[in-house]
XYZ file of C-alpha atoms in Angstrom:
623
model
C 142.448 128.270 184.560
C 141.368 125.039 182.831
C 143.386 123.170 180.504
C 141.986 122.248 177.235
C 142.952 117.822 177.682
C 143.852 116.154 173.783
C 140.455 114.224 172.868
C 140.960 110.650 173.084
C 139.246 108.908 169.633
C 136.927 105.926 170.612
C 138.328 103.678 167.325
C 135.454 101.142 168.293
C 132.374 103.343 168.506
C 133.426 104.847 165.063
C 133.487 101.308 163.688
C 130.162 100.800 164.802
C 128.918 103.648 163.905
C 130.164 102.488 160.094
C 128.961 99.527 160.255
C 125.355 100.376 161.108
C 125.397 102.662 158.478
C 127.182 100.706 155.694
C 124.597 98.028 156.955
C 121.670 100.673 156.349
C 123.013 101.542 152.864
C 123.176 97.730 152.296
C 119.349 97.253 153.069
C 118.575 100.356 151.122
C 120.456 98.744 147.865
C 118.780 95.791 148.187
C 115.400 97.343 148.580
C 116.161 98.957 144.930
C 117.378 96.191 143.379
C 114.258 93.974 144.953
C 111.436 96.810 143.283
C 113.818 96.843 140.233
C 114.066 92.981 139.982
C 110.129 93.287 141.092
C 109.402 95.202 138.090
C 111.214 93.292 135.705
C 109.116 90.436 136.765
C 106.151 92.366 136.093
C 106.925 93.752 132.746
C 108.825 90.523 131.573
C 106.733 88.010 133.123
C 103.330 89.192 134.300
C 102.490 91.412 131.901
C 104.340 89.964 129.261
C 101.427 89.094 126.936
C 100.052 92.491 127.602
C 103.199 94.536 126.376
C 103.597 92.235 123.971
C 100.086 92.952 121.956
C 100.532 96.552 122.544
C 104.296 96.132 120.622
C 102.961 94.065 118.073
C 99.681 96.495 117.203
C 102.216 98.876 116.924
C 104.532 97.097 114.547
C 101.880 94.364 113.348
C 98.391 95.276 111.153
C 96.416 92.662 109.833
C 95.001 93.673 106.781
C 91.606 92.093 105.829
C 91.336 90.991 102.108
C 87.548 91.068 100.570
C 86.386 87.948 99.031
C 85.459 87.576 95.110
C 81.918 87.298 95.395
C 79.527 83.912 93.703
C 78.585 84.253 90.101
C 75.028 83.841 88.835
C 74.936 81.345 86.299
C 71.663 80.766 83.749
C 69.558 77.254 83.832
C 72.030 76.575 80.895
C 75.397 77.732 82.402
C 75.423 81.002 80.703
C 77.022 83.763 82.973
C 74.504 86.665 84.034
C 76.794 88.148 86.923
C 80.370 88.319 86.488
C 83.402 89.977 88.424
C 85.664 92.068 85.995
C 88.566 93.930 86.355
C 88.200 97.637 86.621
C 91.693 99.509 85.865
C 92.519 102.479 87.955
C 95.201 105.284 87.865
C 96.145 105.483 91.703
C 99.143 107.903 92.933
C 101.109 107.879 96.114
C 102.176 110.956 96.863
C 105.085 110.859 99.031
C 106.729 109.818 95.909
C 105.395 112.900 93.593
C 108.073 115.681 93.587
C 105.520 118.160 92.038
C 102.044 117.027 92.192
C 100.539 119.337 90.787
C 102.850 119.388 87.307
C 102.323 115.386 87.103
C 98.539 116.324 87.250
C 98.777 118.592 84.415
C 100.846 116.356 82.460
C 99.336 113.290 82.717
C 95.900 115.797 81.645
C 97.811 115.751 78.381
C 97.827 112.282 77.109
C 94.831 111.064 79.419
C 91.523 112.728 79.768
C 91.149 113.788 83.477
C 89.018 116.273 84.767
C 89.669 119.499 87.157
C 87.106 117.528 89.849
C 89.367 114.382 89.571
C 92.479 116.662 90.317
C 91.037 118.554 93.056
C 90.022 115.221 94.530
C 93.565 113.848 94.575
C 94.762 117.087 95.745
C 92.072 117.424 98.528
C 92.848 113.914 99.864
C 96.887 114.603 99.742
C 96.120 116.897 102.570
C 93.561 114.980 104.753
C 95.327 111.918 104.307
C 98.795 109.967 104.698
C 101.050 110.799 101.882
C 102.245 106.978 101.399
C 98.749 105.597 100.857
C 97.580 105.311 97.420
C 94.776 107.207 95.970
C 92.428 106.902 93.288
C 92.990 109.890 90.573
C 90.780 108.148 87.765
C 88.713 105.281 88.439
C 87.685 102.556 85.217
C 90.265 103.275 82.556
C 89.515 102.019 78.963
C 92.032 99.534 77.325
C 93.418 102.878 75.351
C 94.164 104.806 78.464
C 95.704 101.892 80.157
C 97.486 101.384 77.237
C 98.799 105.469 76.697
C 99.851 105.411 80.332
C 101.765 102.303 80.399
C 103.635 103.668 77.839
C 104.665 106.700 79.318
C 104.737 105.484 83.061
C 108.285 105.967 83.239
C 107.821 110.037 82.805
C 105.583 109.545 86.228
C 106.710 108.179 89.223
C 104.824 107.398 91.821
C 101.675 107.110 89.267
C 100.606 103.649 88.430
C 97.578 101.388 86.930
C 96.159 99.123 89.496
C 93.132 96.473 89.255
C 90.515 95.224 91.210
C 87.508 92.984 90.277
C 83.826 94.989 90.194
C 80.537 93.635 89.517
C 79.317 93.421 86.038
C 76.224 92.122 84.410
C 76.971 91.351 80.798
C 73.217 91.250 79.632
C 72.093 94.775 80.788
C 69.010 95.660 80.983
C 67.279 92.203 80.215
C 67.659 91.091 83.653
C 67.749 94.005 85.890
C 64.524 92.830 87.891
C 65.328 89.572 88.604
C 68.865 90.183 89.274
C 69.426 93.485 90.936
C 72.530 95.051 91.279
C 75.181 95.368 93.905
C 76.492 99.210 94.857
C 78.285 100.919 97.333
C 77.682 99.360 100.909
C 76.367 102.447 102.879
C 75.546 103.523 106.349
C 72.036 102.004 106.808
C 73.445 98.210 105.797
C 76.636 98.575 107.698
C 74.794 99.471 111.092
C 72.135 96.401 109.896
C 75.269 93.723 109.555
C 76.662 95.261 113.065
C 73.368 94.396 114.974
C 73.691 91.219 112.872
C 77.017 90.631 113.830
C 78.217 90.730 110.418
C 80.184 93.580 110.247
C 83.818 91.865 110.487
C 82.748 90.087 107.703
C 82.128 93.085 105.227
C 86.177 94.920 106.876
C 87.041 94.967 102.809
C 83.827 94.916 101.333
C 82.767 98.156 99.161
C 79.764 96.878 97.542
C 76.445 94.953 98.721
C 73.596 93.684 97.314
C 70.912 96.159 96.403
C 67.747 94.543 94.937
C 66.678 91.405 93.234
C 68.917 87.688 93.862
C 71.640 90.081 95.065
C 69.889 90.863 97.877
C 68.209 88.254 98.609
C 71.031 86.056 98.610
C 73.771 88.850 99.716
C 75.197 86.299 102.835
C 76.003 83.636 100.481
C 77.657 85.352 97.536
C 79.595 87.719 99.498
C 81.716 84.539 101.372
C 84.253 84.981 104.087
C 86.912 87.939 104.652
C 90.527 86.993 104.496
C 93.296 88.842 105.922
C 97.268 89.602 105.863
C 99.574 90.301 108.330
C 102.341 92.771 107.723
C 104.993 94.344 109.430
C 104.619 98.235 109.400
C 107.049 100.848 110.395
C 106.881 103.519 112.955
C 105.068 106.269 110.277
C 102.459 102.861 109.453
C 104.090 101.998 105.784
C 104.344 98.331 104.945
C 107.373 97.051 105.116
C 107.102 93.464 104.743
C 104.254 90.732 104.740
C 104.441 88.430 107.462
C 101.019 85.674 106.865
C 98.271 85.735 104.825
C 95.032 83.708 105.386
C 93.005 83.618 101.660
C 89.643 84.496 101.557
C 86.719 81.976 101.258
C 85.007 83.266 97.744
C 81.188 83.676 97.982
C 78.631 81.042 96.559
C 77.743 80.875 92.717
C 74.331 80.718 92.259
C 72.686 78.512 89.086
C 69.149 80.239 88.309
C 65.925 78.664 86.669
C 66.145 81.486 84.289
C 66.868 80.673 80.605
C 68.635 83.783 78.969
C 67.650 83.077 75.970
C 63.834 83.083 76.731
C 64.091 86.165 79.197
C 65.602 87.993 75.780
C 62.839 86.811 73.489
C 60.798 88.778 76.595
C 62.533 91.803 76.455
C 62.380 92.051 72.817
C 58.577 91.409 72.189
C 57.411 94.028 74.897
C 60.247 96.657 73.704
C 58.334 100.157 73.492
C 55.124 99.201 75.318
C 54.866 98.984 79.255
C 54.393 95.295 80.792
C 55.414 92.317 82.203
C 56.338 88.903 81.616
C 56.926 85.541 83.583
C 57.101 82.165 82.230
C 56.905 79.270 84.886
C 58.164 75.285 84.880
C 54.899 74.148 86.600
C 57.033 70.833 86.980
C 58.930 72.342 89.967
C 58.255 76.277 89.959
C 61.227 77.477 88.628
C 60.752 80.550 87.165
C 62.117 80.723 83.510
C 61.439 84.215 82.243
C 60.641 87.397 84.252
C 61.123 90.808 82.574
C 59.057 94.026 83.583
C 59.608 97.119 80.964
C 60.800 99.267 81.124
C 63.752 98.247 82.303
C 67.315 100.250 82.885
C 70.925 99.272 82.849
C 72.173 97.500 86.317
C 75.891 98.710 85.429
C 75.098 102.434 85.933
C 74.640 102.032 90.108
C 77.845 99.543 90.704
C 80.186 102.596 90.154
C 77.882 104.922 91.207
C 75.000 106.473 89.546
C 75.221 110.001 88.331
C 72.663 112.723 89.534
C 71.555 113.166 85.473
C 71.366 109.353 85.158
C 69.319 108.583 88.253
C 67.210 111.798 87.549
C 66.484 110.381 84.022
C 64.760 107.093 85.497
C 62.458 108.839 87.792
C 60.196 109.434 84.536
C 56.350 108.335 84.641
C 56.551 105.063 83.194
C 58.200 103.898 86.598
C 60.980 102.001 85.100
C 62.655 101.323 88.789
C 59.648 99.423 89.655
C 59.526 95.453 89.010
C 56.164 95.135 87.521
C 56.242 91.366 87.441
C 56.013 91.428 91.207
C 54.976 94.771 92.267
C 52.873 95.279 89.526
C 48.961 95.794 91.116
C 46.712 94.966 87.868
C 43.039 93.903 87.691
C 43.666 90.309 86.792
C 40.167 90.182 84.696
C 39.113 87.295 83.021
C 42.416 85.311 83.424
C 40.598 84.290 86.607
C 37.138 82.613 85.091
C 38.218 79.226 85.124
C 39.142 79.842 89.049
C 35.888 81.249 89.683
C 34.226 78.405 87.513
C 35.800 76.272 89.399
C 34.588 77.199 92.698
C 31.078 77.799 91.381
C 30.976 74.193 89.951
C 32.299 73.013 93.369
C 29.685 75.552 95.464
C 27.157 73.732 93.528
C 26.101 77.346 91.614
C 26.306 75.846 88.645
C 26.613 72.147 87.344
C 28.652 70.965 84.092
C 25.474 71.383 81.614
C 23.998 74.107 83.657
C 23.302 77.023 80.828
C 22.831 80.291 81.612
C 21.289 83.359 79.567
C 23.456 85.760 78.580
C 20.760 88.491 76.911
C 24.440 91.072 76.926
C 24.040 92.794 80.543
C 23.459 91.475 84.220
C 21.116 92.991 86.196
C 21.016 92.682 90.590
C 16.985 91.757 91.219
C 15.358 95.356 92.185
C 18.576 97.413 90.845
C 18.417 99.634 87.763
C 21.921 99.672 87.009
C 23.262 97.022 84.419
C 26.545 95.208 84.421
C 27.529 94.782 80.293
C 29.126 91.928 78.837
C 31.665 92.935 76.507
C 29.688 91.513 74.178
C 26.898 93.853 73.565
C 24.413 91.605 72.290
C 25.193 88.740 74.508
C 26.090 84.831 74.139
C 22.603 83.257 74.274
C 22.821 80.224 76.393
C 26.075 79.455 77.646
C 27.399 76.644 79.812
C 30.692 76.774 81.836
C 32.804 75.339 78.802
C 31.605 78.115 76.342
C 31.520 81.323 79.300
C 35.122 80.361 79.804
C 36.282 79.654 75.874
C 34.536 82.657 75.071
C 34.988 84.991 78.149
C 31.180 85.673 78.981
C 31.033 87.968 81.500
C 27.332 87.786 82.297
C 27.679 83.682 83.171
C 30.408 84.914 85.965
C 28.163 88.260 86.924
C 25.418 85.799 87.956
C 27.959 83.003 89.411
C 29.685 85.788 91.257
C 26.567 87.478 92.850
C 25.393 83.720 93.669
C 28.459 83.040 95.305
C 29.199 85.801 97.362
C 32.692 87.926 98.019
C 33.274 85.704 101.123
C 33.492 82.018 99.593
C 34.907 84.079 96.588
C 37.781 85.402 98.832
C 38.741 82.339 100.544
C 38.910 80.139 97.747
C 41.053 82.225 95.328
C 43.390 82.765 98.738
C 44.385 78.839 99.041
C 45.488 80.192 95.064
C 48.054 82.593 96.678
C 45.740 85.754 95.749
C 46.134 88.545 98.411
C 49.560 87.180 99.748
C 53.076 86.969 98.696
C 54.460 84.457 96.416
C 57.371 83.345 98.002
C 59.506 83.941 94.918
C 63.379 84.614 96.239
C 63.393 88.420 95.737
C 62.133 90.671 98.068
C 60.508 93.116 95.730
C 57.116 92.293 95.724
C 53.697 93.194 96.651
C 50.614 91.247 98.475
C 48.167 92.986 96.295
C 44.471 92.553 97.028
C 42.024 90.367 97.403
C 39.408 92.100 98.686
C 36.885 91.065 101.702
C 34.028 92.858 103.438
C 36.299 93.398 106.320
C 39.110 94.790 104.283
C 36.694 97.073 102.944
C 35.683 98.535 105.945
C 39.163 99.088 107.047
C 40.259 100.889 103.699
C 37.793 102.580 103.179
C 35.037 102.524 106.285
C 32.350 101.235 104.193
C 30.133 98.190 103.669
C 30.637 95.967 101.132
C 27.668 96.200 98.579
C 26.422 93.074 95.848
C 27.201 95.607 93.024
C 30.945 95.065 94.155
C 31.002 91.296 94.277
C 29.565 91.481 90.371
C 33.044 93.149 89.339
C 34.912 90.951 90.963
C 33.418 88.120 89.287
C 34.988 89.212 86.165
C 38.789 89.748 88.268
C 37.878 93.655 88.203
C 36.552 95.688 90.583
C 38.872 96.192 93.831
C 40.471 92.952 93.125
C 44.332 93.108 91.983
C 46.986 90.574 91.248
C 50.725 90.825 90.388
C 51.901 88.618 87.468
C 53.395 86.712 89.525
C 50.539 85.492 91.461
C 48.406 85.099 88.255
C 51.492 82.687 87.152
C 51.145 80.683 90.615
C 47.724 80.849 90.490
C 47.781 78.931 87.292
C 50.530 76.549 87.534
C 48.240 75.481 90.813
C 45.690 75.375 88.465
C 47.355 72.869 85.729
C 48.991 71.096 88.510
C 45.545 70.119 89.433
C 45.963 71.666 93.446
C 49.447 70.660 93.891
C 51.300 73.917 94.704
C 55.418 74.213 94.280
C 56.390 77.613 95.008
C 57.891 80.298 92.574
C 61.608 80.581 92.654
C 64.614 81.492 90.772
C 67.363 79.681 91.773
C 67.757 76.345 91.624
C 71.146 75.331 93.010
C 73.990 76.824 95.441
C 77.416 75.688 94.376
C 81.251 76.346 96.475
C 83.765 73.610 95.652
C 82.408 70.669 94.612
C 79.355 71.230 97.218
C 75.920 71.569 95.803
C 72.890 72.459 97.168
C 69.655 72.113 95.518
C 67.127 75.354 96.530
C 63.531 74.932 96.841
C 61.904 71.554 96.720
C 59.737 71.676 99.374
C 55.565 72.213 98.324
C 53.284 74.339 99.851
C 49.554 72.768 101.010
C 47.631 71.499 98.064
C 43.933 73.347 96.860
C 41.924 69.920 97.479
C 38.665 70.036 95.504
C 35.308 67.895 97.083
C 35.082 67.107 93.154
C 38.720 66.708 91.002
C 36.803 66.302 87.776
C 36.024 69.819 88.187
C 39.879 70.525 87.443
C 39.625 69.485 84.002
C 36.529 71.076 83.331
C 38.305 74.123 83.702
C 41.302 72.956 82.160
C 39.179 71.383 79.137
C 37.433 74.937 79.155
C 41.109 76.356 78.441
C 41.846 74.195 75.867
C 39.004 75.178 73.995
C 39.771 79.083 74.537
C 42.748 78.791 71.675
C 41.349 75.403 69.456
C 37.801 76.309 69.200
C 37.281 79.137 66.602
C 35.199 80.955 68.895
C 37.937 80.864 71.335
C 39.342 84.410 72.024
C 42.830 83.185 71.552
C 42.298 80.664 68.498
C 43.516 83.071 66.526
C 46.736 84.015 67.936
C 48.000 80.524 68.350
C 46.669 79.279 65.010
C 49.349 76.678 63.644
C 51.502 75.858 66.357
C 53.023 72.749 66.522
C 52.307 72.288 70.256
C 48.886 72.209 71.638
C 48.453 75.420 74.042
C 45.106 76.206 76.086
C 44.983 79.595 77.825
C 42.676 82.910 78.527
C 42.438 86.282 77.656
C 41.488 89.147 79.816
C 41.022 92.535 78.841
C 41.128 95.117 82.432
C 38.917 98.196 82.067
C 40.982 101.003 83.290
C 38.310 103.806 83.950
C 34.727 103.157 84.095
C 32.632 103.568 80.935
C 29.075 105.615 82.197
C 26.180 103.123 81.317
C 24.863 103.908 77.821
C 28.403 104.788 76.713
C 30.674 102.568 74.368
C 34.359 102.135 75.022
C 36.623 104.315 72.444
C 39.842 104.260 73.220
C 41.021 107.051 70.635
C 38.825 109.153 73.064
C 40.821 108.044 76.266
C 44.193 109.565 77.520
C 46.912 106.813 76.544
C 47.092 105.905 80.373
C 43.354 105.336 80.846
C 43.340 102.555 77.943
C 42.468 98.783 78.753
C 45.225 96.541 79.834
C 45.742 93.142 77.738
C 46.604 90.052 79.669
C 46.791 86.519 78.762
C 47.395 83.477 80.690
C 48.428 80.485 79.276
C 50.359 76.800 79.250
C 51.329 73.802 77.017
C 51.698 71.208 75.973
C 47.997 70.905 77.105
C 48.151 67.030 78.161
C 51.657 67.471 79.985
C 52.095 71.308 80.753
C 55.687 72.612 80.885
C 55.460 75.631 80.552
C 53.218 78.604 82.063
C 53.110 82.309 80.550
C 51.650 85.558 81.457
C 51.996 88.307 79.688
C 50.714 91.884 80.867
C 50.460 94.977 78.607
C 49.111 98.438 79.699
C 47.000 100.332 77.499
C 47.725 98.852 74.492
C 44.150 97.206 74.170
C 42.781 93.454 74.827
C 43.997 90.324 75.760
C 43.363 88.194 72.867
C 44.970 90.676 70.434
C 47.868 92.330 72.533
C 48.652 89.905 74.686
C 47.999 86.279 73.521
C 50.544 87.374 70.436
C 53.324 87.788 72.564
C 52.522 84.856 74.479
C 52.478 82.513 71.467
C 56.053 84.144 70.886
C 57.246 83.306 73.440
C 56.201 79.580 73.640
C 57.141 78.932 69.779
C 60.590 79.587 70.777
C 60.696 77.723 73.956
C 59.382 74.762 72.157
C 61.793 74.898 69.116
C 64.447 75.141 71.450
C 63.123 72.731 73.608
C 60.946 70.501 71.743
C 61.779 67.109 74.412
C 61.191 66.898 77.722
C 64.815 66.097 78.715
C 66.203 69.852 77.291
C 65.767 72.724 79.133
C 66.590 71.266 82.500
C-alpha cells in the first residue's frame, strides 16, 4: 500500500506565476489607459473644431436681419417710395393659459375675424409654442391704442412693429415705380441660381415691377446677422453679437411728381398714356398710363376680389407708355419728310398736288386724305403743317418700305428704347421679311402707302415716339430715355445713364431744320393743326398732331364716330417740344378712342407744358 506523502510547495514557482500575471494585468491596464488617452486626444485636439462647431450649432444660432430697403425720390427730393412701420398683433402661445378664451376676449375690443383666429390656432399646433405668431397684421392707430390700454389683461399678446413699403402717391406712379410684394418660390430659385439667396435670408418682399424690380439689387442692401445663445428647446437666452445690415441704395429719379400728377389729372376718365422727356439728357419727367391702380394693394397681399377687379377690359395692369402698341399716325411725318429729302424724292420747294386722294398707277383703290377736297399744291412745310396725307402717300410710294424701315430704325422704332424698367415692347417697324414671317405673304405697294402716314402694320409705343422726337430736336444726337439719375448710399453718389447711343447722321444737316421749322409752323400758323390748342402760350412750342384709325372705312363711306363702337373710334396723338429754339421738354400724349390729335391730345399737351414752364421758367430750375 502506497502512503500519501505531504506536497512540498514551490514558492519560487508561485512567485514567478504571480509576477507573470501581474505583468500581463499591468500591460492590459496600460493599453486601456493608452486607448483612453488616445480617444481623449482625438476628441480634445484632433477633432476639437468639429465638435466645438457641432456644440455651438446646438447652443448658438445666427439670426439673419433684413436690411432696410432703399428709398426712392423724385428729381426735387420728394419721397415717392418709403418704408413705414406697420403694427401687428402677435401672440406667444406658451405664455397664454387659455388661448381660445383669450382670443374671444380680444375680439371684444378689436375686430378679429374667425379666419384670423383659426390661423393662429393651426399655427399653434404646427409651430413651436414659444415662437411669436401674427394674429392680426396692420393694426390701425385706434386698434394699437385700444390694445395698449388693455394689454395687461392679455399676457403673451403684444403689438410688434416692422417696416413695410408704402407708396404715398398711390396710383399716380404705379407703372413707373412698380411695387414690391412677397418673395415667391420662383424668385427664390432665381436668386439661388445667381448666388444671391443668402442675402435674402431675412427678406420678405421683392421688387415685382417698374423701378422696384429693375433696381432690386441696389434697393435691397446687404443682410445682417445676430448671434444668440439658445437653450435645448431653441429659445433665445441671450444675444452674443450683432452685425448690422447694410441698407439699400436710395434712388433719385428724373420724374417730377408735380408734372406726374398733372398727367394723371388730364387723363382722368380716358384710356391713354403720357410721356414727358428732357431731351438734353434723356431723363423722363413724367410717365403715366391710364387707367392705373394702387400699388399698395400688392404690398401686403392683394385680395382675390381686388385682383379680379383689375382684370377688366380697360386693362389697368398694362403700362401703356411702354407696352401700348399704337399706330404713330401723322406724328412721324416730320421723320418721313427728312427721309424723302435725304433720298432726293422731294426738295425743299417741291410741291405735290393733293386732290384729296392718292392712287397707285393702274390701281383703282384710292387712299383718301383726311381733307376730302384736298390741300391743293403743298410743299414739305405745308405738308407737315397741315398734315397732308396725300403728300406722304406719294413720297412713301416712291421711297419703298425698305428705305423707310431702315431709316426709322435709326430713331428707335421696332426696338426697345432702353428705358430702365423691364415692362417694354419693341412694337413693330414692318419690313418685307417681317410680313413674310408673320403672315407668310409678300409685301405689296399698298402696304407702303399706309406706312407713309404712320399706319398699316407700323406700331410704336409712346416711349418710342418720344424718343424719336427727342432725337429729332437734338438733330440726331441720341440720349436714351431713363428714369433714374442718381443712386446714393451714405456719402457715395453715383450718376446714372450719361452715355449716348450712336447718332443719326444726315447727308444734309439742313434737313433737320426743315422738319423742325415745319413742326413750329404746325403750332404757330393759323392753318397748323395744333394752332388753336396753343393760342396764348407764354413759351414757344412746336409739335405735330396725329389721328390713328382703329378700323378701316370702306371706299365711299364717311367716318362717323357715333355709329362706331367706342373702342373702334380714332386714337388722338400729339408730339411736341418747347421752347422751339432750345427744347427743354418733349411731350407725347396718346388718348384712346376719343377723337383726333388736334382736338383731344394737343390740349392735354398744352396743360402739361403750361405747368412745366410756370413751375420752371428758367433753365436752371427743375434740375
